[in-house]
């Protein structure tokens, strides 16, 4: 078993830090860069309205859909201009955090 009081040295932007790393930190899921061609659910909730369809051209900032969570309506906007390749959900679907909602070509 590893000593919980063991000091670990980290080099972040050429600054040296000494710290104790927890078991939770060591077993964390590694970060992956999100695919810019996809729109993901920001929080778990229910899809209330879808304002685009497959094959439609959208501009950056266009209203894509409404995701309701905890009685709040979250309007998801397009982060890029492009053509909608696929809509992966339907109105009324319950979605979980980071689920793919819309995919661009």
C-alpha atoms as a printed R data frame, in Angstrom:
    type eleno elety resid chain resno       x      y       z
1   ATOM     1    CA   UNK     A     1   0.000  0.000   0.000
2   ATOM     2    CA   UNK     A     2   1.219  3.429  -0.889
3   ATOM     3    CA   UNK     A     3   2.085  5.894   1.875
4   ATOM     4    CA   UNK     A     4  -0.763  8.529   2.013
5   ATOM     5    CA   UNK     A     5   1.669 11.096   3.395
6   ATOM     6    CA   UNK     A     6   4.074 10.764   0.464
7   ATOM     7    CA   UNK     A     7   4.871 14.125  -1.107
8   ATOM     8    CA   UNK     A     8   4.677 14.357  -4.893
9   ATOM     9    CA   UNK     A     9   6.407 17.067  -6.909
10  ATOM    10    CA   UNK     A    10   4.520 18.628  -9.822
11  ATOM    11    CA   UNK     A    11   5.973 20.920 -12.466
12  ATOM    12    CA   UNK     A    12   3.248 23.186 -13.850
13  ATOM    13    CA   UNK     A    13   4.309 25.950 -16.230
14  ATOM    14    CA   UNK     A    14   7.849 25.736 -14.856
15  ATOM    15    CA   UNK     A    15   6.657 26.263 -11.284
16  ATOM    16    CA   UNK     A    16   7.414 23.448  -8.849
17  ATOM    17    CA   UNK     A    17   4.677 22.397  -6.421
18  ATOM    18    CA   UNK     A    18   4.830 19.817  -3.650
19  ATOM    19    CA   UNK     A    19   1.557 18.104  -2.758
20  ATOM    20    CA   UNK     A    20  -0.095 14.907  -1.604
21  ATOM    21    CA   UNK     A    21  -2.156 13.228  -4.312
22  ATOM    22    CA   UNK     A    22  -5.319 11.461  -3.195
23  ATOM    23    CA   UNK     A    23  -6.471  8.054  -4.383
24  ATOM    24    CA   UNK     A    24  -9.474  9.757  -6.032
25  ATOM    25    CA   UNK     A    25  -7.153 12.087  -7.953
26  ATOM    26    CA   UNK     A    26  -4.949  9.243  -9.140
27  ATOM    27    CA   UNK     A    27  -7.921  7.218 -10.411
28  ATOM    28    CA   UNK     A    28  -9.645 10.124 -12.181
29  ATOM    29    CA   UNK     A    29 -10.832  9.847 -15.777
30  ATOM    30    CA   UNK     A    30  -8.340 11.470 -18.159
31  ATOM    31    CA   UNK     A    31  -9.459 14.612 -19.992
32  ATOM    32    CA   UNK     A    32 -10.419 14.205 -23.643
33  ATOM    33    CA   UNK     A    33 -10.952 17.101 -26.010
34  ATOM    34    CA   UNK     A    34 -14.619 17.337 -27.082
35  ATOM    35    CA   UNK     A    35 -15.313 16.818 -30.797
36  ATOM    36    CA   UNK     A    36 -16.033 20.274 -32.298
37  ATOM    37    CA   UNK     A    37 -18.458 18.668 -34.774
38  ATOM    38    CA   UNK     A    38 -20.845 17.660 -31.977
39  ATOM    39    CA   UNK     A    39 -23.101 19.435 -29.498
40  ATOM    40    CA   UNK     A    40 -23.234 17.751 -26.096
41  ATOM    41    CA   UNK     A    41 -25.768 18.015 -23.270
42  ATOM    42    CA   UNK     A    42 -24.372 20.433 -20.687
43  ATOM    43    CA   UNK     A    43 -26.476 18.932 -17.874
44  ATOM    44    CA   UNK     A    44 -28.960 16.065 -17.509
45  ATOM    45    CA   UNK     A    45 -32.491 17.018 -18.460
46  ATOM    46    CA   UNK     A    46 -35.349 16.714 -20.947
47  ATOM    47    CA   UNK     A    47 -35.320 17.932 -24.554
48  ATOM    48    CA   UNK     A    48 -38.245 20.347 -24.884
49  ATOM    49    CA   UNK     A    49 -37.847 21.707 -28.415
50  ATOM    50    CA   UNK     A    50 -35.574 21.026 -31.386
51  ATOM    51    CA   UNK     A    51 -35.229 24.010 -33.718
52  ATOM    52    CA   UNK     A    52 -33.140 22.432 -36.503
53  ATOM    53    CA   UNK     A    53 -33.384 19.396 -38.761
54  ATOM    54    CA   UNK     A    54 -30.851 17.168 -40.484
55  ATOM    55    CA   UNK     A    55 -29.420 18.793 -43.602
56  ATOM    56    CA   UNK     A    56 -30.136 22.327 -42.412
57  ATOM    57    CA   UNK     A    57 -27.400 24.960 -42.597
58  ATOM    58    CA   UNK     A    58 -26.878 26.906 -39.373
59  ATOM    59    CA   UNK     A    59 -24.783 29.909 -38.434
60  ATOM    60    CA   UNK     A    60 -22.778 30.377 -35.272
61  ATOM    61    CA   UNK     A    61 -25.160 31.477 -32.508
62  ATOM    62    CA   UNK     A    62 -28.316 29.947 -34.029
63  ATOM    63    CA   UNK     A    63 -30.782 28.385 -31.571
64  ATOM    64    CA   UNK     A    64 -30.368 24.595 -31.859
65  ATOM    65    CA   UNK     A    65 -32.603 23.240 -29.091
66  ATOM    66    CA   UNK     A    66 -34.036 23.770 -25.616
67  ATOM    67    CA   UNK     A    67 -32.903 21.509 -22.779
68  ATOM    68    CA   UNK     A    68 -35.011 21.717 -19.615
69  ATOM    69    CA   UNK     A    69 -33.405 20.863 -16.287
70  ATOM    70    CA   UNK     A    70 -34.730 21.662 -12.807
71  ATOM    71    CA   UNK     A    71 -37.568 23.728 -14.345
72  ATOM    72    CA   UNK     A    72 -35.072 25.945 -16.170
73  ATOM    73    CA   UNK     A    73 -34.994 26.091 -19.949
74  ATOM    74    CA   UNK     A    74 -31.443 26.106 -21.319
75  ATOM    75    CA   UNK     A    75 -31.157 27.313 -24.909
76  ATOM    76    CA   UNK     A    76 -28.285 25.575 -26.663
77  ATOM    77    CA   UNK     A    77 -26.764 27.667 -29.440
78  ATOM    78    CA   UNK     A    78 -24.588 26.563 -32.319
79  ATOM    79    CA   UNK     A    79 -20.896 27.081 -31.564
80  ATOM    80    CA   UNK     A    80 -20.006 26.949 -35.255
81  ATOM    81    CA   UNK     A    81 -21.412 27.474 -38.717
82  ATOM    82    CA   UNK     A    82 -22.130 24.360 -40.722
83  ATOM    83    CA   UNK     A    83 -24.623 21.782 -41.905
84  ATOM    84    CA   UNK     A    84 -26.475 19.560 -39.431
85  ATOM    85    CA   UNK     A    85 -25.540 15.936 -40.183
86  ATOM    86    CA   UNK     A    86 -27.642 14.156 -37.572
87  ATOM    87    CA   UNK     A    87 -29.978 14.878 -34.687
88  ATOM    88    CA   UNK     A    88 -29.370 12.161 -32.103
89  ATOM    89    CA   UNK     A    89 -32.374 12.877 -29.875
90  ATOM    90    CA   UNK     A    90 -36.107 13.585 -30.119
91  ATOM    91    CA   UNK     A    91 -38.310 16.083 -28.358
92  ATOM    92    CA   UNK     A    92 -39.278 14.699 -24.936
93  ATOM    93    CA   UNK     A    93 -36.170 12.517 -24.569
94  ATOM    94    CA   UNK     A    94 -34.361 12.454 -21.233
95  ATOM    95    CA   UNK     A    95 -30.631 12.996 -21.735
96  ATOM    96    CA   UNK     A    96 -27.603 12.683 -19.490
97  ATOM    97    CA   UNK     A    97 -24.627 15.009 -19.138
98  ATOM    98    CA   UNK     A    98 -22.204 14.893 -22.098
99  ATOM    99    CA   UNK     A    99 -24.616 12.922 -24.300
100 ATOM   100    CA   UNK     A   100 -24.286 13.775 -28.009
101 ATOM   101    CA   UNK     A   101 -27.339 15.748 -29.118
102 ATOM   102    CA   UNK     A   102 -26.491 17.094 -32.568
103 ATOM   103    CA   UNK     A   103 -23.699 16.318 -35.008
104 ATOM   104    CA   UNK     A   104 -22.371 18.568 -37.783
105 ATOM   105    CA   UNK     A   105 -20.828 17.512 -41.093
